[in-house]
C-alpha cells in the first residue's frame, strides 16, 4: 500500500505546477495485479476501467470529462464532481494509476506525471466498495484526497 510518484510528478511538485494542476482533467486507470515498483515503469495488469467525470468518454489532451478538484485547503486537495467508471474487462482490481491529461501510452517514462497506488475495499490508497470488476458494471470513487506532507 505504497503510493509511488513518477519523476515527472515529483518535478512538477518541486516546481510551480502543483498536484491539482498536474492532474487537472486527467484520468485514473484501475488495473489487475500488483502495482509496478516505480510509477516511471510501464503499466502492468489488465485495464479494468478508466475513471472520468460521471464515466463519460475521455480523449487525452482534451479537458472534457477529465477529473477535477475542489480548491486546495490546509495542504490538501480533494476530488470535485462524480468520479466513476464502467468496467471494460473482468478481473480483481489491484492497483491504480492516476495520469495527467496528455498522451500516455502506458510505457516507461521519466517525464510523464503519474501516481500509482493500491486498490482495495479498505485500508488501500484507493478504496472501492467492490474490487471484483465486471464488464459493464459501474463503480464510483466516493472520496479522493491528496495531502502534502507537513515535513
Short mmCIF file of C-alpha atoms in Angstrom, two decimals:
data_model
loop_
_atom_site.label_atom_id
_atom_site.label_comp_id
_atom_site.label_asym_id
_atom_site.label_seq_id
_atom_site.Cartn_x
_atom_site.Cartn_y
_atom_site.Cartn_z
CA UNK A 1 0.00 0.00 0.00
CA UNK A 2 2.54 2.48 -1.12
CA UNK A 3 1.83 5.44 -3.34
CA UNK A 4 4.55 5.90 -5.90
CA UNK A 5 5.23 9.21 -7.64
CA UNK A 6 6.78 9.35 -11.09
CA UNK A 7 9.79 11.53 -11.78
CA UNK A 8 7.54 13.79 -13.86
CA UNK A 9 5.13 14.28 -10.94
CA UNK A 10 7.95 14.92 -8.45
CA UNK A 11 9.40 17.52 -10.82
CA UNK A 12 6.02 19.28 -11.05
CA UNK A 13 5.55 19.24 -7.26
CA UNK A 14 9.04 20.64 -6.73
CA UNK A 15 8.33 23.36 -9.30
CA UNK A 16 5.36 25.65 -9.65
CA UNK A 17 2.75 23.31 -11.14
CA UNK A 18 1.31 21.59 -8.04
CA UNK A 19 -0.72 18.39 -7.68
CA UNK A 20 -4.16 19.66 -8.73
CA UNK A 21 -2.81 21.43 -11.82
CA UNK A 22 -0.67 18.43 -12.78
CA UNK A 23 -3.66 16.08 -12.74
CA UNK A 24 -6.40 18.52 -13.80
CA UNK A 25 -8.58 16.83 -16.40
CA UNK A 26 -6.59 13.60 -16.13
CA UNK A 27 -7.88 10.07 -15.50
CA UNK A 28 -7.34 7.15 -13.17
CA UNK A 29 -6.83 3.69 -14.63
CA UNK A 30 -7.90 0.71 -12.50
CA UNK A 31 -5.80 -2.41 -13.18
CA UNK A 32 -5.36 -6.00 -12.04
CA UNK A 33 -2.31 -7.36 -10.27
CA UNK A 34 0.41 -5.67 -8.25
CA UNK A 35 1.48 -2.11 -8.97
CA UNK A 36 4.88 -1.67 -10.61
CA UNK A 37 7.89 -0.92 -8.42
CA UNK A 38 8.04 2.59 -9.92
CA UNK A 39 5.46 4.97 -11.41
CA UNK A 40 8.09 5.52 -14.14
CA UNK A 41 7.64 1.86 -15.16
CA UNK A 42 5.30 0.63 -17.87
CA UNK A 43 1.78 -0.23 -16.72
CA UNK A 44 1.09 -3.88 -15.95
CA UNK A 45 -2.03 -5.97 -15.48
CA UNK A 46 -5.33 -5.82 -17.28
CA UNK A 47 -7.02 -2.43 -17.63
CA UNK A 48 -10.39 -2.85 -15.88
CA UNK A 49 -11.75 0.68 -16.17
CA UNK A 50 -10.91 4.35 -16.65
CA UNK A 51 -12.21 6.80 -14.05
CA UNK A 52 -13.61 10.00 -15.56
CA UNK A 53 -16.31 12.51 -14.63
CA UNK A 54 -19.55 10.51 -14.49
CA UNK A 55 -17.99 7.63 -16.50
CA UNK A 56 -18.12 9.75 -19.65
CA UNK A 57 -15.75 9.26 -22.60
CA UNK A 58 -12.30 10.85 -22.36
CA UNK A 59 -9.81 11.90 -25.03
CA UNK A 60 -6.21 12.55 -23.90
CA UNK A 61 -5.29 16.21 -24.32
CA UNK A 62 -8.92 17.36 -24.13
CA UNK A 63 -10.44 18.68 -20.87
CA UNK A 64 -13.88 17.12 -21.45
CA UNK A 65 -14.73 14.55 -18.76
CA UNK A 66 -11.28 14.63 -17.18
CA UNK A 67 -11.14 14.58 -13.38
CA UNK A 68 -11.43 17.84 -11.45
CA UNK A 69 -10.52 19.09 -7.98
CA UNK A 70 -12.03 21.42 -5.40
CA UNK A 71 -9.97 24.37 -4.16
CA UNK A 72 -6.97 23.37 -2.05
CA UNK A 73 -7.17 23.98 1.71
CA UNK A 74 -4.97 23.10 4.68
CA UNK A 75 -2.35 21.47 2.47
CA UNK A 76 -4.81 19.13 0.76
CA UNK A 77 -6.91 18.90 -2.38
CA UNK A 78 -9.98 16.68 -2.90
CA UNK A 79 -11.99 15.46 -5.85
CA UNK A 80 -14.78 17.55 -7.31
CA UNK A 81 -17.72 16.12 -9.18
CA UNK A 82 -18.69 12.48 -9.68
CA UNK A 83 -15.65 10.29 -10.32
CA UNK A 84 -16.71 6.92 -11.73
CA UNK A 85 -16.04 4.22 -14.30
CA UNK A 86 -17.74 1.33 -16.04
CA UNK A 87 -15.90 -1.99 -16.18
CA UNK A 88 -14.30 -2.68 -19.57
CA UNK A 89 -12.81 -6.05 -18.56
CA UNK A 90 -13.44 -8.61 -15.85
CA UNK A 91 -10.95 -9.04 -13.02
CA UNK A 92 -9.90 -8.13 -9.49
CA UNK A 93 -8.70 -4.54 -9.04
CA UNK A 94 -5.22 -4.46 -7.52
CA UNK A 95 -3.77 -1.04 -8.28
CA UNK A 96 -4.43 2.31 -9.93
CA UNK A 97 -2.50 4.82 -11.99
CA UNK A 98 -3.51 8.50 -11.95
CA UNK A 99 -2.40 10.04 -15.25
CA UNK A 100 -2.23 13.67 -16.31
CA UNK A 101 -4.22 14.96 -19.26
CA UNK A 102 -1.82 14.14 -22.04
CA UNK A 103 -0.94 11.21 -24.21
CA UNK A 104 0.42 8.42 -22.00
CA UNK A 105 0.67 5.09 -23.81
CA UNK A 106 1.49 3.26 -20.55
CA UNK A 107 5.14 2.68 -21.44
CA UNK A 108 8.12 3.51 -19.26
CA UNK A 109 8.64 7.27 -18.81
CA UNK A 110 10.52 9.62 -16.50
CA UNK A 111 8.75 12.73 -17.82
CA UNK A 112 5.03 11.86 -17.57
CA UNK A 113 3.19 12.75 -14.33
CA UNK A 114 1.79 9.59 -12.71
CA UNK A 115 0.67 8.50 -9.28
CA UNK A 116 0.36 4.76 -8.58
CA UNK A 117 -1.30 3.18 -5.58
CA UNK A 118 -3.10 0.14 -4.24
CA UNK A 119 -6.80 -0.61 -4.67
CA UNK A 120 -8.86 -2.47 -2.06
CA UNK A 121 -12.11 -2.34 -0.13
CA UNK A 122 -10.49 -0.76 2.95
CA UNK A 123 -7.06 0.37 4.03
CA UNK A 124 -5.82 0.84 0.45
CA UNK A 125 -4.68 4.02 -1.27
CA UNK A 126 -7.95 3.93 -3.25
CA UNK A 127 -10.92 2.10 -1.75
CA UNK A 128 -13.76 0.69 -3.85
CA UNK A 129 -16.92 -0.88 -2.48
CA UNK A 130 -16.19 -3.94 -4.66
CA UNK A 131 -12.84 -4.85 -6.23
CA UNK A 132 -14.36 -7.60 -8.39
CA UNK A 133 -14.94 -5.68 -11.61
CA UNK A 134 -17.28 -6.95 -14.31
CA UNK A 135 -17.75 -5.74 -17.86
CA UNK A 136 -20.43 -3.05 -17.91
CA UNK A 137 -20.61 -2.74 -14.11
CA UNK A 138 -20.48 0.83 -12.79
CA UNK A 139 -18.28 1.91 -9.86
CA UNK A 140 -17.91 5.27 -8.12
CA UNK A 141 -14.93 6.80 -6.35
CA UNK A 142 -16.58 8.23 -3.24
CA UNK A 143 -13.55 10.13 -1.97
CA UNK A 144 -10.08 11.11 -3.14
CA UNK A 145 -7.80 13.50 -1.26
CA UNK A 146 -4.13 14.30 -1.80
CA UNK A 147 -2.39 15.80 1.24
CA UNK A 148 1.05 17.33 1.00
CA UNK A 149 3.19 16.25 3.96
CA UNK A 150 3.96 18.90 6.56
CA UNK A 151 7.55 17.68 6.99
#
